[in-house]
Amino acid sequence: MSHSTSLKPATARPSSALSGSVRIPGDKSISHRSFLFGGLASGETRISGLLEGEDILATGEAMKAMGAVIRKSGGEWIIHGTGNGCLLEPERELDFGNAGTGVRLTMGLTGVYDMETRFTGDASLVKRPMGRVLDPLRLMGVQVGAAEGDRLPLTLRGPRTANPISYRVPMPSAQVKSAVLLAGLNTPGVTTVIEPVMTRDHTEKMLAGFGAELEVETDGDGVRHIRIEGQGRLSGQTIAVPGDPSSTAFPLVAALIVPGSDVTIENVLMNPTRSGLITTLLEMGGSIEITNERQAGGEDVADLRVRASDLKGVTVPADRAPAMIDEYPVLAVAASFAEGETMMPGLDELRVKESDRLAAVARGLEINGVDCSEGEDWLSVRGKPGGKGLGAASREAVVATHLDHRIAMSFLVMGLAAEHGTKVDDAAIIATSFPEFMELMAGLGAEIEAAE
Ligand code: S3P
């Protein structure tokens, strides 16, 4: 699953008005959880609209290695799960490629089992901190053998009987919250996660849907207390995965910045823990019409009609960051075309994503002529409406993507409206989360191509 040997540079050129309708592939967070929970539950789970990105397929392979039976029939994925508490010891090391969500949630799921599980990943994933998940697992009695600094590759061995804990999540992270809840599934008694800052709530919602005994209480200070009763029965479900709002962000911003564009994006998940980018772009003056609001798969979904707009800089409230944490790179691109300054505080978590995203975005903006400043946990961008002078004015102006799919897609979107277009050093990594990106964007009229 290594991309480092097969980098595929790509170029984006200033494009004429984007138009048409697109349907965004399934949500990455919900797709991972569909394979994990379906693989664990008793009986059959059927999934439609699953995101077939490399990250998700790696999670599917891991569940297969632990006893789940997973197959595809037509457009549907059909899983026969092992039953809660009945995962098998995998014979091989589980390789999660680029996927932080896949590896961290699976560490929670299997860590408390009285068996040995080995985890690894690609050159990006082995640099990312795993201590945030290992710390609560150690409290539950899990033995950890990890590379220096609690990094991958690592081995987990659970105790005979895991210890239920009450754990206050120290950073706003849905992955950490989820890992502890999943460990609680195979632990006797009640495991509690205390979440001071609300993050995406797919794990809570979906586990309840699979029949887990789970309750959520929000106290007077807005702190969430999530309690899960371990060793209960989970039953297979039918899941329709809604379109990924994080993937939506790319055609959405492209339509706002390419003059004359008018694009409709269908079937977008509108869960409030995920829709911070839409709120922000509306505040910037973006023309985004939310239509056809409905329920699908237990979630709110809608279609978005997006028209090219004159954007204005704003200050994004720091407490909105968890609801748009993956969208800052592409927001920074939108800000590059806005009048005035866009200030983005509260971004410390961006330092530990697929790359140090704060640094990767700032360097990418700089080489494309955007006036920006980077602090330890903030970024500010002073935009140029019309994009005059922006882009890859010299041969050397190639954005380093650092095995980060969202850096690659963000800077390709930028090139559609920047005077000189843009170049990125790799587009192959996009397949981890959005394999259809090139084709979908081309269908709207975007001029993006793999460089010769
Ligand atoms: C995710 C949680 C977020 C997000 C990631 C997906 C999830 O990570 O960045 O892309 O599905 O739980 P953190 O938990 O590290 O914030």
JSON list of N, CA, C and O and ligand atoms in Angstrom, two decimals, residues 27-30 32-33 100-102 104-105 128 132 171-178 199-200 202-203 246 274 322 325-326 349 352-354 357 405-406, ligand 1:
[
{"chain": "A", "resi": 27, "resn": "ASP", "atom": "N", "xyz": [-19.51, 8.61, 2.29]},
{"chain": "A", "resi": 27, "resn": "ASP", "atom": "CA", "xyz": [-18.73, 9.25, 3.35]},
{"chain": "A", "resi": 27, "resn": "ASP", "atom": "C", "xyz": [-17.66, 8.28, 3.88]},
{"chain": "A", "resi": 27, "resn": "ASP", "atom": "O", "xyz": [-17.94, 7.11, 4.18]},
{"chain": "A", "resi": 28, "resn": "LYS", "atom": "N", "xyz": [-16.46, 8.79, 4.02]},
{"chain": "A", "resi": 28, "resn": "LYS", "atom": "CA", "xyz": [-15.33, 7.95, 4.45]},
{"chain": "A", "resi": 28, "resn": "LYS", "atom": "C", "xyz": [-15.51, 7.47, 5.89]},
{"chain": "A", "resi": 28, "resn": "LYS", "atom": "O", "xyz": [-15.30, 6.30, 6.19]},
{"chain": "A", "resi": 29, "resn": "SER", "atom": "N", "xyz": [-15.90, 8.37, 6.78]},
{"chain": "A", "resi": 29, "resn": "SER", "atom": "CA", "xyz": [-16.04, 7.98, 8.20]},
{"chain": "A", "resi": 29, "resn": "SER", "atom": "C", "xyz": [-17.11, 6.90, 8.36]},
{"chain": "A", "resi": 29, "resn": "SER", "atom": "O", "xyz": [-16.92, 5.91, 9.08]},
{"chain": "A", "resi": 30, "resn": "ILE", "atom": "N", "xyz": [-18.24, 7.08, 7.69]},
{"chain": "A", "resi": 30, "resn": "ILE", "atom": "CA", "xyz": [-19.34, 6.11, 7.81]},
{"chain": "A", "resi": 30, "resn": "ILE", "atom": "C", "xyz": [-18.97, 4.80, 7.12]},
{"chain": "A", "resi": 30, "resn": "ILE", "atom": "O", "xyz": [-19.32, 3.71, 7.59]},
{"chain": "A", "resi": 32, "resn": "HIS", "atom": "N", "xyz": [-15.87, 3.45, 6.80]},
{"chain": "A", "resi": 32, "resn": "HIS", "atom": "CA", "xyz": [-15.00, 2.68, 7.71]},
{"chain": "A", "resi": 32, "resn": "HIS", "atom": "C", "xyz": [-15.84, 1.97, 8.76]},
{"chain": "A", "resi": 32, "resn": "HIS", "atom": "O", "xyz": [-15.66, 0.79, 9.05]},
{"chain": "A", "resi": 33, "resn": "ARG", "atom": "N", "xyz": [-16.74, 2.72, 9.38]},
{"chain": "A", "resi": 33, "resn": "ARG", "atom": "CA", "xyz": [-17.54, 2.17, 10.48]},
{"chain": "A", "resi": 33, "resn": "ARG", "atom": "C", "xyz": [-18.48, 1.08, 9.98]},
{"chain": "A", "resi": 33, "resn": "ARG", "atom": "O", "xyz": [-18.80, 0.14, 10.71]},
{"chain": "A", "resi": 100, "resn": "GLY", "atom": "N", "xyz": [-5.59, 6.73, 8.95]},
{"chain": "A", "resi": 100, "resn": "GLY", "atom": "CA", "xyz": [-5.57, 6.97, 10.39]},
{"chain": "A", "resi": 100, "resn": "GLY", "atom": "C", "xyz": [-6.84, 6.47, 11.06]},
{"chain": "A", "resi": 100, "resn": "GLY", "atom": "O", "xyz": [-6.80, 5.87, 12.14]},
{"chain": "A", "resi": 101, "resn": "THR", "atom": "N", "xyz": [-7.97, 6.71, 10.43]},
{"chain": "A", "resi": 101, "resn": "THR", "atom": "CA", "xyz": [-9.24, 6.28, 11.04]},
{"chain": "A", "resi": 101, "resn": "THR", "atom": "C", "xyz": [-9.27, 4.75, 11.12]},
{"chain": "A", "resi": 101, "resn": "THR", "atom": "O", "xyz": [-9.61, 4.18, 12.17]},
{"chain": "A", "resi": 102, "resn": "GLY", "atom": "N", "xyz": [-8.91, 4.10, 10.03]},
{"chain": "A", "resi": 102, "resn": "GLY", "atom": "CA", "xyz": [-8.94, 2.63, 10.00]},
{"chain": "A", "resi": 102, "resn": "GLY", "atom": "C", "xyz": [-8.07, 2.05, 11.11]},
{"chain": "A", "resi": 102, "resn": "GLY", "atom": "O", "xyz": [-8.51, 1.21, 11.89]},
{"chain": "A", "resi": 104, "resn": "ARG", "atom": "N", "xyz": [-6.72, 3.48, 13.87]},
{"chain": "A", "resi": 104, "resn": "ARG", "atom": "CA", "xyz": [-7.01, 3.85, 15.27]},
{"chain": "A", "resi": 104, "resn": "ARG", "atom": "C", "xyz": [-8.30, 3.18, 15.75]},
{"chain": "A", "resi": 104, "resn": "ARG", "atom": "O", "xyz": [-8.37, 2.70, 16.89]},
{"chain": "A", "resi": 105, "resn": "LEU", "atom": "N", "xyz": [-9.31, 3.11, 14.92]},
{"chain": "A", "resi": 105, "resn": "LEU", "atom": "CA", "xyz": [-10.54, 2.46, 15.36]},
{"chain": "A", "resi": 105, "resn": "LEU", "atom": "C", "xyz": [-10.33, 0.96, 15.54]},
{"chain": "A", "resi": 105, "resn": "LEU", "atom": "O", "xyz": [-10.83, 0.35, 16.49]},
{"chain": "A", "resi": 128, "resn": "ARG", "atom": "N", "xyz": [2.53, 9.23, 12.28]},
{"chain": "A", "resi": 128, "resn": "ARG", "atom": "CA", "xyz": [1.44, 9.88, 13.03]},
{"chain": "A", "resi": 128, "resn": "ARG", "atom": "C", "xyz": [1.36, 9.35, 14.47]},
{"chain": "A", "resi": 128, "resn": "ARG", "atom": "O", "xyz": [1.64, 8.18, 14.72]},
{"chain": "A", "resi": 132, "resn": "ARG", "atom": "N", "xyz": [-2.29, 8.69, 21.55]},
{"chain": "A", "resi": 132, "resn": "ARG", "atom": "CA", "xyz": [-3.63, 9.16, 21.93]},
{"chain": "A", "resi": 132, "resn": "ARG", "atom": "C", "xyz": [-4.64, 8.01, 22.06]},
{"chain": "A", "resi": 132, "resn": "ARG", "atom": "O", "xyz": [-5.61, 8.12, 22.81]},
{"chain": "A", "resi": 171, "resn": "MET", "atom": "N", "xyz": [-8.05, 15.66, 23.52]},
{"chain": "A", "resi": 171, "resn": "MET", "atom": "CA", "xyz": [-8.05, 16.54, 22.34]},
{"chain": "A", "resi": 171, "resn": "MET", "atom": "C", "xyz": [-9.35, 16.27, 21.58]},
{"chain": "A", "resi": 171, "resn": "MET", "atom": "O", "xyz": [-9.93, 15.20, 21.74]},
{"chain": "A", "resi": 172, "resn": "PRO", "atom": "N", "xyz": [-9.83, 17.25, 20.79]},
{"chain": "A", "resi": 172, "resn": "PRO", "atom": "CA", "xyz": [-11.08, 16.97, 20.05]},
{"chain": "A", "resi": 172, "resn": "PRO", "atom": "C", "xyz": [-10.80, 15.95, 18.95]},
{"chain": "A", "resi": 172, "resn": "PRO", "atom": "O", "xyz": [-10.34, 16.31, 17.88]},
{"chain": "A", "resi": 173, "resn": "SER", "atom": "N", "xyz": [-11.06, 14.69, 19.21]},
{"chain": "A", "resi": 173, "resn": "SER", "atom": "CA", "xyz": [-10.77, 13.64, 18.23]},
{"chain": "A", "resi": 173, "resn": "SER", "atom": "C", "xyz": [-11.83, 12.56, 18.24]},
{"chain": "A", "resi": 173, "resn": "SER", "atom": "O", "xyz": [-11.98, 11.82, 19.23]},
{"chain": "A", "resi": 174, "resn": "ALA", "atom": "N", "xyz": [-12.55, 12.45, 17.13]},
{"chain": "A", "resi": 174, "resn": "ALA", "atom": "CA", "xyz": [-13.54, 11.38, 17.00]},
{"chain": "A", "resi": 174, "resn": "ALA", "atom": "C", "xyz": [-12.88, 10.02, 16.94]},
{"chain": "A", "resi": 174, "resn": "ALA", "atom": "O", "xyz": [-13.46, 9.01, 17.35]},
{"chain": "A", "resi": 175, "resn": "GLN", "atom": "N", "xyz": [-11.64, 9.98, 16.46]},
{"chain": "A", "resi": 175, "resn": "GLN", "atom": "CA", "xyz": [-10.95, 8.69, 16.39]},
{"chain": "A", "resi": 175, "resn": "GLN", "atom": "C", "xyz": [-10.64, 8.17, 17.79]},
{"chain": "A", "resi": 175, "resn": "GLN", "atom": "O", "xyz": [-10.81, 6.98, 18.07]},
{"chain": "A", "resi": 176, "resn": "VAL", "atom": "N", "xyz": [-10.21, 9.04, 18.68]},
{"chain": "A", "resi": 176, "resn": "VAL", "atom": "CA", "xyz": [-9.90, 8.60, 20.05]},
{"chain": "A", "resi": 176, "resn": "VAL", "atom": "C", "xyz": [-11.19, 8.21, 20.77]},
{"chain": "A", "resi": 176, "resn": "VAL", "atom": "O", "xyz": [-11.27, 7.15, 21.40]},
{"chain": "A", "resi": 177, "resn": "LYS", "atom": "N", "xyz": [-12.20, 9.07, 20.67]},
{"chain": "A", "resi": 177, "resn": "LYS", "atom": "CA", "xyz": [-13.50, 8.73, 21.27]},
{"chain": "A", "resi": 177, "resn": "LYS", "atom": "C", "xyz": [-13.95, 7.35, 20.79]},
{"chain": "A", "resi": 177, "resn": "LYS", "atom": "O", "xyz": [-14.35, 6.50, 21.59]},
{"chain": "A", "resi": 178, "resn": "SER", "atom": "N", "xyz": [-13.88, 7.14, 19.49]},
{"chain": "A", "resi": 178, "resn": "SER", "atom": "CA", "xyz": [-14.39, 5.90, 18.91]},
{"chain": "A", "resi": 178, "resn": "SER", "atom": "C", "xyz": [-13.57, 4.70, 19.36]},
{"chain": "A", "resi": 178, "resn": "SER", "atom": "O", "xyz": [-14.12, 3.64, 19.66]},
{"chain": "A", "resi": 199, "resn": "THR", "atom": "N", "xyz": [-17.29, 16.05, 18.68]},
{"chain": "A", "resi": 199, "resn": "THR", "atom": "CA", "xyz": [-16.75, 15.74, 17.36]},
{"chain": "A", "resi": 199, "resn": "THR", "atom": "C", "xyz": [-17.76, 14.88, 16.61]},
{"chain": "A", "resi": 199, "resn": "THR", "atom": "O", "xyz": [-18.81, 14.53, 17.17]},
{"chain": "A", "resi": 200, "resn": "ARG", "atom": "N", "xyz": [-17.42, 14.52, 15.39]},
{"chain": "A", "resi": 200, "resn": "ARG", "atom": "CA", "xyz": [-18.38, 13.74, 14.58]},
{"chain": "A", "resi": 200, "resn": "ARG", "atom": "C", "xyz": [-18.93, 12.58, 15.38]},
{"chain": "A", "resi": 200, "resn": "ARG", "atom": "O", "xyz": [-18.18, 11.90, 16.10]},
{"chain": "A", "resi": 202, "resn": "HIS", "atom": "N", "xyz": [-20.67, 9.76, 14.38]},
{"chain": "A", "resi": 202, "resn": "HIS", "atom": "CA", "xyz": [-21.10, 8.57, 13.63]},
{"chain": "A", "resi": 202, "resn": "HIS", "atom": "C", "xyz": [-20.98, 7.29, 14.45]},
{"chain": "A", "resi": 202, "resn": "HIS", "atom": "O", "xyz": [-21.82, 6.40, 14.32]},
{"chain": "A", "resi": 203, "resn": "THR", "atom": "N", "xyz": [-19.94, 7.19, 15.28]},
{"chain": "A", "resi": 203, "resn": "THR", "atom": "CA", "xyz": [-19.78, 5.96, 16.06]},
{"chain": "A", "resi": 203, "resn": "THR", "atom": "C", "xyz": [-20.96, 5.76, 17.01]},
{"chain": "A", "resi": 203, "resn": "THR", "atom": "O", "xyz": [-21.54, 4.66, 17.07]},
{"chain": "A", "resi": 246, "resn": "SER", "atom": "N", "xyz": [-16.73, 15.93, 3.14]},
{"chain": "A", "resi": 246, "resn": "SER", "atom": "CA", "xyz": [-15.33, 16.32, 2.99]},
{"chain": "A", "resi": 246, "resn": "SER", "atom": "C", "xyz": [-14.90, 16.22, 1.52]},
{"chain": "A", "resi": 246, "resn": "SER", "atom": "O", "xyz": [-14.10, 17.03, 1.04]},
{"chain": "A", "resi": 274, "resn": "ARG", "atom": "N", "xyz": [-20.31, 17.89, 10.84]},
{"chain": "A", "resi": 274, "resn": "ARG", "atom": "CA", "xyz": [-19.48, 17.82, 9.62]},
{"chain": "A", "resi": 274, "resn": "ARG", "atom": "C", "xyz": [-19.64, 19.02, 8.69]},
{"chain": "A", "resi": 274, "resn": "ARG", "atom": "O", "xyz": [-18.97, 19.08, 7.66]},
{"chain": "A", "resi": 322, "resn": "PRO", "atom": "N", "xyz": [-13.68, 21.43, 14.91]},
{"chain": "A", "resi": 322, "resn": "PRO", "atom": "CA", "xyz": [-13.99, 20.00, 14.82]},
{"chain": "A", "resi": 322, "resn": "PRO", "atom": "C", "xyz": [-15.03, 19.68, 13.73]},
{"chain": "A", "resi": 322, "resn": "PRO", "atom": "O", "xyz": [-15.02, 18.57, 13.20]},
{"chain": "A", "resi": 325, "resn": "ILE", "atom": "N", "xyz": [-12.68, 19.95, 10.33]},
{"chain": "A", "resi": 325, "resn": "ILE", "atom": "CA", "xyz": [-11.24, 19.77, 10.52]},
{"chain": "A", "resi": 325, "resn": "ILE", "atom": "C", "xyz": [-10.52, 19.36, 9.24]},
{"chain": "A", "resi": 325, "resn": "ILE", "atom": "O", "xyz": [-9.39, 19.76, 8.98]},
{"chain": "A", "resi": 326, "resn": "ASP", "atom": "N", "xyz": [-11.19, 18.55, 8.39]},
{"chain": "A", "resi": 326, "resn": "ASP", "atom": "CA", "xyz": [-10.52, 18.09, 7.16]},
{"chain": "A", "resi": 326, "resn": "ASP", "atom": "C", "xyz": [-10.65, 19.10, 6.02]},
{"chain": "A", "resi": 326, "resn": "ASP", "atom": "O", "xyz": [-10.09, 18.89, 4.94]},
{"chain": "A", "resi": 349, "resn": "GLU", "atom": "N", "xyz": [-4.73, 20.54, 15.69]},
{"chain": "A", "resi": 349, "resn": "GLU", "atom": "CA", "xyz": [-4.89, 19.16, 15.23]},
{"chain": "A", "resi": 349, "resn": "GLU", "atom": "C", "xyz": [-4.44, 18.97, 13.77]},
{"chain": "A", "resi": 349, "resn": "GLU", "atom": "O", "xyz": [-4.15, 17.85, 13.33]},
{"chain": "A", "resi": 352, "resn": "VAL", "atom": "N", "xyz": [-1.16, 17.01, 12.87]},
{"chain": "A", "resi": 352, "resn": "VAL", "atom": "CA", "xyz": [-1.00, 15.55, 12.98]},
{"chain": "A", "resi": 352, "resn": "VAL", "atom": "C", "xyz": [-1.94, 14.79, 12.05]},
{"chain": "A", "resi": 352, "resn": "VAL", "atom": "O", "xyz": [-2.37, 13.69, 12.34]},
{"chain": "A", "resi": 353, "resn": "LYS", "atom": "N", "xyz": [-2.28, 15.38, 10.93]},
{"chain": "A", "resi": 353, "resn": "LYS", "atom": "CA", "xyz": [-3.11, 14.68, 9.94]},
{"chain": "A", "resi": 353, "resn": "LYS", "atom": "C", "xyz": [-2.22, 13.87, 8.99]},
{"chain": "A", "resi": 353, "resn": "LYS", "atom": "O", "xyz": [-1.07, 13.60, 9.33]},
{"chain": "A", "resi": 354, "resn": "GLU", "atom": "N", "xyz": [-2.71, 13.52, 7.81]},
{"chain": "A", "resi": 354, "resn": "GLU", "atom": "CA", "xyz": [-1.94, 12.70, 6.88]},
{"chain": "A", "resi": 354, "resn": "GLU", "atom": "C", "xyz": [-0.57, 13.34, 6.60]},
{"chain": "A", "resi": 354, "resn": "GLU", "atom": "O", "xyz": [0.39, 12.68, 6.25]},
{"chain": "A", "resi": 357, "resn": "ARG", "atom": "N", "xyz": [-0.55, 19.40, 8.01]},
{"chain": "A", "resi": 357, "resn": "ARG", "atom": "CA", "xyz": [-1.36, 20.11, 7.01]},
{"chain": "A", "resi": 357, "resn": "ARG", "atom": "C", "xyz": [-1.23, 21.61, 7.08]},
{"chain": "A", "resi": 357, "resn": "ARG", "atom": "O", "xyz": [-1.39, 22.29, 6.07]},
{"chain": "A", "resi": 405, "resn": "HIS", "atom": "N", "xyz": [-3.84, 13.21, 0.53]},
{"chain": "A", "resi": 405, "resn": "HIS", "atom": "CA", "xyz": [-4.85, 13.34, -0.53]},
{"chain": "A", "resi": 405, "resn": "HIS", "atom": "C", "xyz": [-5.52, 14.72, -0.54]},
{"chain": "A", "resi": 405, "resn": "HIS", "atom": "O", "xyz": [-5.79, 15.28, -1.60]},
{"chain": "A", "resi": 406, "resn": "ARG", "atom": "N", "xyz": [-5.77, 15.28, 0.64]},
{"chain": "A", "resi": 406, "resn": "ARG", "atom": "CA", "xyz": [-6.50, 16.57, 0.66]},
{"chain": "A", "resi": 406, "resn": "ARG", "atom": "C", "xyz": [-5.62, 17.73, 0.23]},
{"chain": "A", "resi": 406, "resn": "ARG", "atom": "O", "xyz": [-6.11, 18.73, -0.29]},
{"chain": "B", "resi": 1, "resn": "S3P", "atom": "C1", "xyz": [-12.32, 10.92, 11.52]},
{"chain": "B", "resi": 1, "resn": "S3P", "atom": "C2", "xyz": [-11.96, 11.80, 12.49]},
{"chain": "B", "resi": 1, "resn": "S3P", "atom": "C3", "xyz": [-11.07, 12.96, 12.26]},
{"chain": "B", "resi": 1, "resn": "S3P", "atom": "C4", "xyz": [-10.87, 13.25, 10.77]},
{"chain": "B", "resi": 1, "resn": "S3P", "atom": "C5", "xyz": [-10.66, 11.99, 9.97]},
{"chain": "B", "resi": 1, "resn": "S3P", "atom": "C6", "xyz": [-11.85, 11.06, 10.11]},
{"chain": "B", "resi": 1, "resn": "S3P", "atom": "C7", "xyz": [-13.23, 9.80, 11.85]},
{"chain": "B", "resi": 1, "resn": "S3P", "atom": "O1", "xyz": [-9.80, 12.68, 12.83]},
{"chain": "B", "resi": 1, "resn": "S3P", "atom": "O2", "xyz": [-9.79, 14.13, 10.57]},
{"chain": "B", "resi": 1, "resn": "S3P", "atom": "O3", "xyz": [-10.47, 12.29, 8.59]},
{"chain": "B", "resi": 1, "resn": "S3P", "atom": "O4", "xyz": [-13.79, 9.16, 10.93]},
{"chain": "B", "resi": 1, "resn": "S3P", "atom": "O5", "xyz": [-13.41, 9.54, 13.05]},
{"chain": "B", "resi": 1, "resn": "S3P", "atom": "P1", "xyz": [-9.48, 13.02, 14.38]},
{"chain": "B", "resi": 1, "resn": "S3P", "atom": "O6", "xyz": [-10.25, 12.11, 15.23]},
{"chain": "B", "resi": 1, "resn": "S3P", "atom": "O7", "xyz": [-7.99, 12.76, 14.50]},
{"chain": "B", "resi": 1, "resn": "S3P", "atom": "O8", "xyz": [-9.82, 14.45, 14.55]}
]
